[in-house]
Amino acid sequence: MNKEITSIQNTFIKQLAQLKDKSRERKKTGTFLIEGEREISLAIKGNYGLETVLFYPELFTKEQLNNLTTNVRLSAIEALPNFIEISKEVYQKLAYRDTTEGVLAVAKSKNHTVSNLEFKTKNPLILVAEAPEKPGNIGAILRTADAANADAVIIANPKTDLYNPNIIRSSVGCVFTNQIATGSTTEIISFLKTKKINIYCAALQASVNYHTQDFTKPTAIVMGTEATGLSEEWLEISTQNIIIPMQGEIDSMNVSVAAGILIFEAKRQREFK
């Protein structure tokens, strides 16, 4: 422990506050802020480089810090981060969750271009979300993809950056455990076609019930927004549009819930392999 910061007027702390609040700052620096022991541990597991770990010792003990340090040493990360002890005031300035765990980290962003995607199997299962706006929905989709052990999550025409604190929080760190790519709808369609991946679009038009389709071959399940659905570009190239039969009074459901139903039907057909 070679440093301590107690003032919220500290220049470095002011920079971190900007990192927390502003997407522009995260993009400019190529770094972002993580809060919570589980989230930091998952980032380490996902081979994210950590630049700095900040801890408030009354909430996060030195024993816990040592355990976290061990995880860093055992990871593929090339260098140990700086460890900084902070005051309660500084911690409260940087924390963004209601629950308090007492530890934060500054991590390096990854490149999420579609061309970087690598599949461990010749029969990938991919979840695609076009233009999701709400960080909570994105986080829930990432949790669903993690639970299903999907090969990738692709976000088309993203409206927010992946390292938005609310995405990290709502995904409970699954933003670090999924293979994620972002790009334009055109780029993603081109990629899927090149890889000969069947494209199943969740849409009302010209659709069939989802359980009638064969998802055991290379499959991308594509979700649109609850408000406007998918763009015409997706519907024009769809292998088949699919629908979840609704038996109540409404004609749609939350996008993350629908994604869960569809991707676990694919997993069921694949015998959960």
CSV table of C-alpha atoms in Angstrom, one decimal:
chain,number,residue,atom,x,y,z
A,1,MET,CA,0.0,0.0,0.0
A,2,ASN,CA,2.1,2.8,-1.2
A,3,LYS,CA,-0.5,5.6,-1.5
A,4,GLU,CA,-3.5,7.2,0.3
A,5,ILE,CA,-6.0,9.7,-0.9
A,6,THR,CA,-8.4,11.4,1.5
A,7,SER,CA,-9.6,14.5,-0.5
A,8,ILE,CA,-12.3,14.7,-3.1
A,9,GLN,CA,-10.4,17.7,-4.5
A,10,ASN,CA,-7.5,15.4,-5.5
A,11,THR,CA,-6.9,15.8,-9.3
A,12,PHE,CA,-6.8,12.0,-9.8
A,13,ILE,CA,-10.1,11.6,-8.0
A,14,LYS,CA,-11.7,14.3,-10.1
A,15,GLN,CA,-10.6,12.5,-13.2
A,16,LEU,CA,-12.1,9.2,-11.9
A,17,ALA,CA,-15.4,11.0,-11.2
A,18,GLN,CA,-15.4,12.1,-14.9
A,19,LEU,CA,-14.7,8.6,-15.9
A,20,LYS,CA,-17.7,7.4,-13.9
A,21,ASP,CA,-20.1,10.0,-15.3
A,22,LYS,CA,-19.1,10.7,-18.9
A,23,SER,CA,-19.0,8.2,-21.8
A,24,ARG,CA,-16.8,10.7,-23.7
A,25,GLU,CA,-14.1,10.5,-21.0
A,26,ARG,CA,-14.2,6.7,-21.0
A,27,LYS,CA,-13.7,6.7,-24.8
A,28,LYS,CA,-10.9,9.3,-24.7
A,29,THR,CA,-8.9,7.5,-22.0
A,30,GLY,CA,-9.7,3.9,-23.0
A,31,THR,CA,-10.5,3.2,-19.3
A,32,PHE,CA,-13.5,2.8,-17.1
A,33,LEU,CA,-14.5,2.4,-13.5
A,34,ILE,CA,-15.6,-0.9,-11.9
A,35,GLU,CA,-17.3,-1.1,-8.4
A,36,GLY,CA,-17.6,-4.2,-6.3
A,37,GLU,CA,-15.5,-7.3,-5.5
A,38,ARG,CA,-17.5,-9.7,-7.7
A,39,GLU,CA,-17.4,-7.4,-10.7
A,40,ILE,CA,-13.7,-6.8,-10.3
A,41,SER,CA,-13.0,-10.5,-10.0
A,42,LEU,CA,-15.0,-11.2,-13.1
A,43,ALA,CA,-13.1,-8.5,-15.0
A,44,ILE,CA,-9.9,-10.2,-13.9
A,45,LYS,CA,-11.3,-13.6,-15.1
A,46,GLY,CA,-12.1,-11.9,-18.4
A,47,ASN,CA,-8.5,-10.8,-18.7
A,48,TYR,CA,-9.2,-7.1,-18.3
A,49,GLY,CA,-6.1,-5.1,-17.4
A,50,LEU,CA,-6.5,-3.2,-14.1
A,51,GLU,CA,-4.6,0.1,-13.7
A,52,THR,CA,-5.6,1.0,-10.2
A,53,VAL,CA,-7.5,-0.6,-7.3
A,54,LEU,CA,-9.0,1.8,-4.7
A,55,PHE,CA,-10.3,0.6,-1.4
A,56,TYR,CA,-11.9,2.0,1.7
A,57,PRO,CA,-10.4,-0.1,4.5
A,58,GLU,CA,-13.4,0.1,6.9
A,59,LEU,CA,-15.6,-1.7,4.3
A,60,PHE,CA,-13.0,-3.7,2.3
A,61,THR,CA,-10.3,-5.3,4.5
A,62,LYS,CA,-6.7,-5.8,3.6
A,63,GLU,CA,-7.3,-9.5,3.7
A,64,GLN,CA,-9.9,-9.1,1.0
A,65,LEU,CA,-7.5,-6.9,-0.9
A,66,ASN,CA,-4.8,-9.6,-0.6
A,67,ASN,CA,-7.2,-12.2,-2.0
A,68,LEU,CA,-8.0,-9.9,-4.9
A,69,THR,CA,-4.3,-9.4,-5.5
A,70,THR,CA,-3.8,-13.1,-5.6
A,71,ASN,CA,-6.5,-13.3,-8.3
A,72,VAL,CA,-4.7,-10.7,-10.3
A,73,ARG,CA,-1.4,-12.5,-10.0
A,74,LEU,CA,-3.0,-15.7,-11.2
A,75,SER,CA,-4.6,-14.0,-14.2
A,76,ALA,CA,-3.1,-13.4,-17.6
A,77,ILE,CA,-2.8,-9.7,-16.8
A,78,GLU,CA,0.7,-8.5,-17.5
A,79,ALA,CA,1.2,-6.1,-14.6
A,80,LEU,CA,-0.1,-5.5,-11.1
A,81,PRO,CA,-2.2,-2.4,-10.6
A,82,ASN,CA,-1.5,0.4,-8.2
A,83,PHE,CA,-3.3,0.0,-4.8
A,84,ILE,CA,-4.7,3.2,-3.2
A,85,GLU,CA,-6.3,3.5,0.2
A,86,ILE,CA,-9.1,6.1,0.1
A,87,SER,CA,-11.3,7.9,2.7
A,88,LYS,CA,-15.0,7.4,3.1
A,89,GLU,CA,-15.6,10.8,1.5
A,90,VAL,CA,-13.6,9.8,-1.6
A,91,TYR,CA,-15.3,6.4,-1.8
A,92,GLN,CA,-18.8,8.0,-1.7
A,93,LYS,CA,-17.7,10.4,-4.4
A,94,LEU,CA,-16.8,7.6,-6.8
A,95,ALA,CA,-19.3,4.8,-5.8
A,96,TYR,CA,-22.5,4.6,-7.9
A,97,ARG,CA,-24.4,1.8,-6.2
A,98,ASP,CA,-26.7,1.8,-3.3
A,99,THR,CA,-24.9,-1.0,-1.6
A,100,THR,CA,-21.4,-0.3,-0.4
A,101,GLU,CA,-18.6,-2.8,-0.8
A,102,GLY,CA,-15.6,-0.4,-0.4
A,103,VAL,CA,-13.6,-1.3,-3.5
A,104,LEU,CA,-13.3,0.1,-7.0
A,105,ALA,CA,-10.9,-0.4,-9.9
A,106,VAL,CA,-9.8,1.5,-13.0
A,107,ALA,CA,-9.7,-1.0,-15.9
A,108,LYS,CA,-8.6,-0.8,-19.5
A,109,SER,CA,-11.3,-1.1,-22.2
A,110,LYS,CA,-11.2,-3.8,-24.8
A,111,ASN,CA,-11.7,-3.7,-28.6
A,112,HIS,CA,-15.2,-4.9,-29.4
A,113,THR,CA,-15.2,-4.8,-33.2
A,114,VAL,CA,-17.0,-7.7,-34.9
A,115,SER,CA,-13.9,-8.8,-36.7
A,116,ASN,CA,-12.4,-9.7,-33.3
A,117,LEU,CA,-15.0,-12.4,-32.5
A,118,GLU,CA,-13.7,-15.9,-32.3
A,119,PHE,CA,-15.9,-18.9,-31.9
A,120,LYS,CA,-14.7,-22.1,-30.0
A,121,THR,CA,-17.2,-24.2,-31.9
A,122,LYS,CA,-18.3,-24.6,-35.5
A,123,ASN,CA,-21.9,-24.3,-34.3
A,124,PRO,CA,-22.1,-21.0,-32.5
A,125,LEU,CA,-25.2,-19.6,-30.8
A,126,ILE,CA,-25.2,-15.8,-30.9
A,127,LEU,CA,-27.6,-13.2,-29.4
A,128,VAL,CA,-27.9,-9.9,-31.3
A,129,ALA,CA,-29.6,-6.8,-30.0
A,130,GLU,CA,-30.3,-3.9,-32.3
A,131,ALA,CA,-30.1,-0.4,-30.8
A,132,PRO,CA,-31.0,-1.2,-27.2
A,133,GLU,CA,-31.4,2.0,-25.3
A,134,LYS,CA,-31.8,1.1,-21.6
A,135,PRO,CA,-28.7,0.1,-19.8
A,136,GLY,CA,-30.8,-2.1,-17.5
A,137,ASN,CA,-32.1,-4.1,-20.5
A,138,ILE,CA,-28.5,-4.5,-21.9
A,139,GLY,CA,-27.3,-5.7,-18.5
A,140,ALA,CA,-30.2,-8.2,-18.3
A,141,ILE,CA,-29.5,-9.5,-21.8
A,142,LEU,CA,-25.8,-10.0,-20.9
A,143,ARG,CA,-26.9,-11.9,-17.8
A,144,THR,CA,-29.1,-14.1,-19.9
A,145,ALA,CA,-26.4,-14.8,-22.4
A,146,ASP,CA,-24.0,-15.7,-19.6
A,147,ALA,CA,-26.5,-18.1,-18.1
A,148,ALA,CA,-27.0,-19.7,-21.5
A,149,ASN,CA,-23.2,-19.7,-22.2
A,150,ALA,CA,-23.9,-18.1,-25.6
A,151,ASP,CA,-20.9,-17.9,-27.9
A,152,ALA,CA,-21.3,-14.1,-28.3
A,153,VAL,CA,-23.5,-11.1,-27.8
A,154,ILE,CA,-23.5,-8.6,-30.6
A,155,ILE,CA,-25.0,-5.1,-30.2
A,156,ALA,CA,-25.9,-3.4,-33.4
A,157,ASN,CA,-26.1,0.4,-33.6
A,158,PRO,CA,-25.3,0.8,-29.9
A,159,LYS,CA,-26.8,3.8,-28.1
A,160,THR,CA,-24.5,3.7,-25.1
A,161,ASP,CA,-21.0,2.4,-24.4
A,162,LEU,CA,-20.6,-1.0,-22.8
A,163,TYR,CA,-18.7,0.4,-19.8
A,164,ASN,CA,-21.6,2.6,-18.6
A,165,PRO,CA,-21.7,2.0,-14.9
A,166,ASN,CA,-25.4,1.0,-15.1
A,167,ILE,CA,-24.6,-1.7,-17.6
A,168,ILE,CA,-21.9,-3.1,-15.4
A,169,ARG,CA,-24.2,-2.9,-12.4
A,170,SER,CA,-27.3,-4.4,-14.0
A,171,SER,CA,-25.2,-7.2,-15.7
A,172,VAL,CA,-23.6,-8.0,-12.3
A,173,GLY,CA,-20.3,-8.2,-14.1
A,174,CYS,CA,-21.5,-10.4,-17.0
A,175,VAL,CA,-20.3,-7.6,-19.3
A,176,PHE,CA,-16.8,-9.1,-18.6
A,177,THR,CA,-17.7,-12.8,-18.9
A,178,ASN,CA,-19.5,-12.6,-22.3
A,179,GLN,CA,-17.7,-12.3,-25.7
A,180,ILE,CA,-19.2,-9.0,-26.9
A,181,ALA,CA,-19.0,-7.1,-30.2
A,182,THR,CA,-20.6,-3.9,-31.4
A,183,GLY,CA,-21.0,-2.5,-34.9
A,184,SER,CA,-23.5,-1.2,-37.4
A,185,THR,CA,-26.3,-3.4,-38.6
A,186,THR,CA,-24.7,-3.6,-42.0
A,187,GLU,CA,-21.4,-4.7,-40.6
A,188,ILE,CA,-23.0,-7.4,-38.4
A,189,ILE,CA,-25.2,-8.8,-41.2
A,190,SER,CA,-22.1,-9.0,-43.4
A,191,PHE,CA,-20.2,-10.8,-40.7
A,192,LEU,CA,-23.0,-13.3,-40.0
A,193,LYS,CA,-23.4,-14.1,-43.7
A,194,THR,CA,-19.7,-14.6,-44.1
A,195,LYS,CA,-19.8,-17.1,-41.3
A,196,LYS,CA,-22.9,-18.8,-42.7
A,197,ILE,CA,-24.9,-18.3,-39.6
A,198,ASN,CA,-28.7,-18.6,-39.8
A,199,ILE,CA,-30.4,-15.4,-38.7
A,200,TYR,CA,-33.7,-15.6,-36.8
A,201,CYS,CA,-35.4,-12.3,-36.3
A,202,ALA,CA,-37.9,-11.7,-33.5
A,203,ALA,CA,-40.6,-9.8,-35.4
A,204,LEU,CA,-44.3,-9.7,-35.9
A,205,GLN,CA,-44.2,-9.7,-39.7
A,206,ALA,CA,-44.2,-13.0,-41.6
A,207,SER,CA,-43.3,-14.9,-38.5
A,208,VAL,CA,-43.8,-18.4,-37.2
A,209,ASN,CA,-43.8,-19.7,-33.6
A,210,TYR,CA,-40.3,-19.8,-32.3
A,211,HIS,CA,-40.4,-23.4,-31.2
A,212,THR,CA,-41.1,-24.7,-34.7
A,213,GLN,CA,-37.6,-23.7,-35.9
A,214,ASP,CA,-34.3,-25.7,-35.8
A,215,PHE,CA,-31.7,-23.8,-33.8
A,216,THR,CA,-29.2,-26.6,-33.6
A,217,LYS,CA,-27.2,-25.2,-36.6
A,218,PRO,CA,-25.1,-22.0,-36.4
A,219,THR,CA,-27.7,-19.5,-35.1
A,220,ALA,CA,-28.1,-15.8,-34.4
A,221,ILE,CA,-31.2,-14.7,-32.6
A,222,VAL,CA,-31.9,-11.1,-33.3
A,223,MET,CA,-33.9,-8.8,-31.0
A,224,GLY,CA,-35.1,-5.3,-31.7
A,225,THR,CA,-36.4,-2.6,-29.3
A,226,GLU,CA,-39.7,-2.9,-27.6
A,227,ALA,CA,-40.8,0.4,-29.1
A,228,THR,CA,-39.9,0.0,-32.8
A,229,GLY,CA,-38.7,-3.6,-33.3
A,230,LEU,CA,-36.1,-4.4,-35.8
A,231,SER,CA,-35.0,-2.3,-38.8
A,232,GLU,CA,-36.0,-3.3,-42.3
A,233,GLU,CA,-32.4,-4.3,-43.1
A,234,TRP,CA,-32.7,-7.2,-40.7
A,235,LEU,CA,-36.1,-8.3,-41.9
A,236,GLU,CA,-34.9,-8.4,-45.5
A,237,ILE,CA,-32.2,-11.0,-44.8
A,238,SER,CA,-33.8,-13.0,-42.1
A,239,THR,CA,-33.6,-16.8,-42.4
A,240,GLN,CA,-37.0,-16.8,-40.7
A,241,ASN,CA,-38.9,-14.3,-38.5
A,242,ILE,CA,-40.0,-15.9,-35.3
A,243,ILE,CA,-42.5,-14.9,-32.7
A,244,ILE,CA,-43.4,-15.9,-29.1
A,245,PRO,CA,-47.1,-16.6,-29.0
A,246,MET,CA,-48.8,-14.2,-26.6
A,247,GLN,CA,-51.8,-15.5,-24.8
A,248,GLY,CA,-52.7,-12.5,-22.7
A,249,GLU,CA,-53.9,-9.0,-23.5
A,250,ILE,CA,-50.6,-7.4,-24.6
A,251,ASP,CA,-48.7,-8.2,-27.7
A,252,SER,CA,-45.1,-7.8,-26.5
A,253,MET,CA,-42.8,-8.4,-23.5
A,254,ASN,CA,-39.6,-7.0,-22.2
A,255,VAL,CA,-36.7,-7.6,-24.7
A,256,SER,CA,-34.5,-9.3,-22.1
A,257,VAL,CA,-37.3,-11.7,-21.1
A,258,ALA,CA,-38.0,-12.5,-24.8
A,259,ALA,CA,-34.3,-13.0,-25.4
A,260,GLY,CA,-34.2,-15.5,-22.5
A,261,ILE,CA,-37.1,-17.5,-23.8
A,262,LEU,CA,-35.6,-17.7,-27.3
A,263,ILE,CA,-32.0,-18.5,-26.4
A,264,PHE,CA,-33.0,-21.2,-23.9
A,265,GLU,CA,-35.2,-22.8,-26.5
A,266,ALA,CA,-32.1,-23.0,-28.7
A,267,LYS,CA,-30.2,-24.5,-25.7
A,268,ARG,CA,-32.9,-27.0,-25.1
A,269,GLN,CA,-32.7,-28.1,-28.7
A,270,ARG,CA,-29.0,-28.4,-28.4
A,271,GLU,CA,-29.5,-30.6,-25.2
A,272,PHE,CA,-27.9,-27.8,-23.2
A,273,LYS,CA,-24.5,-28.3,-24.7
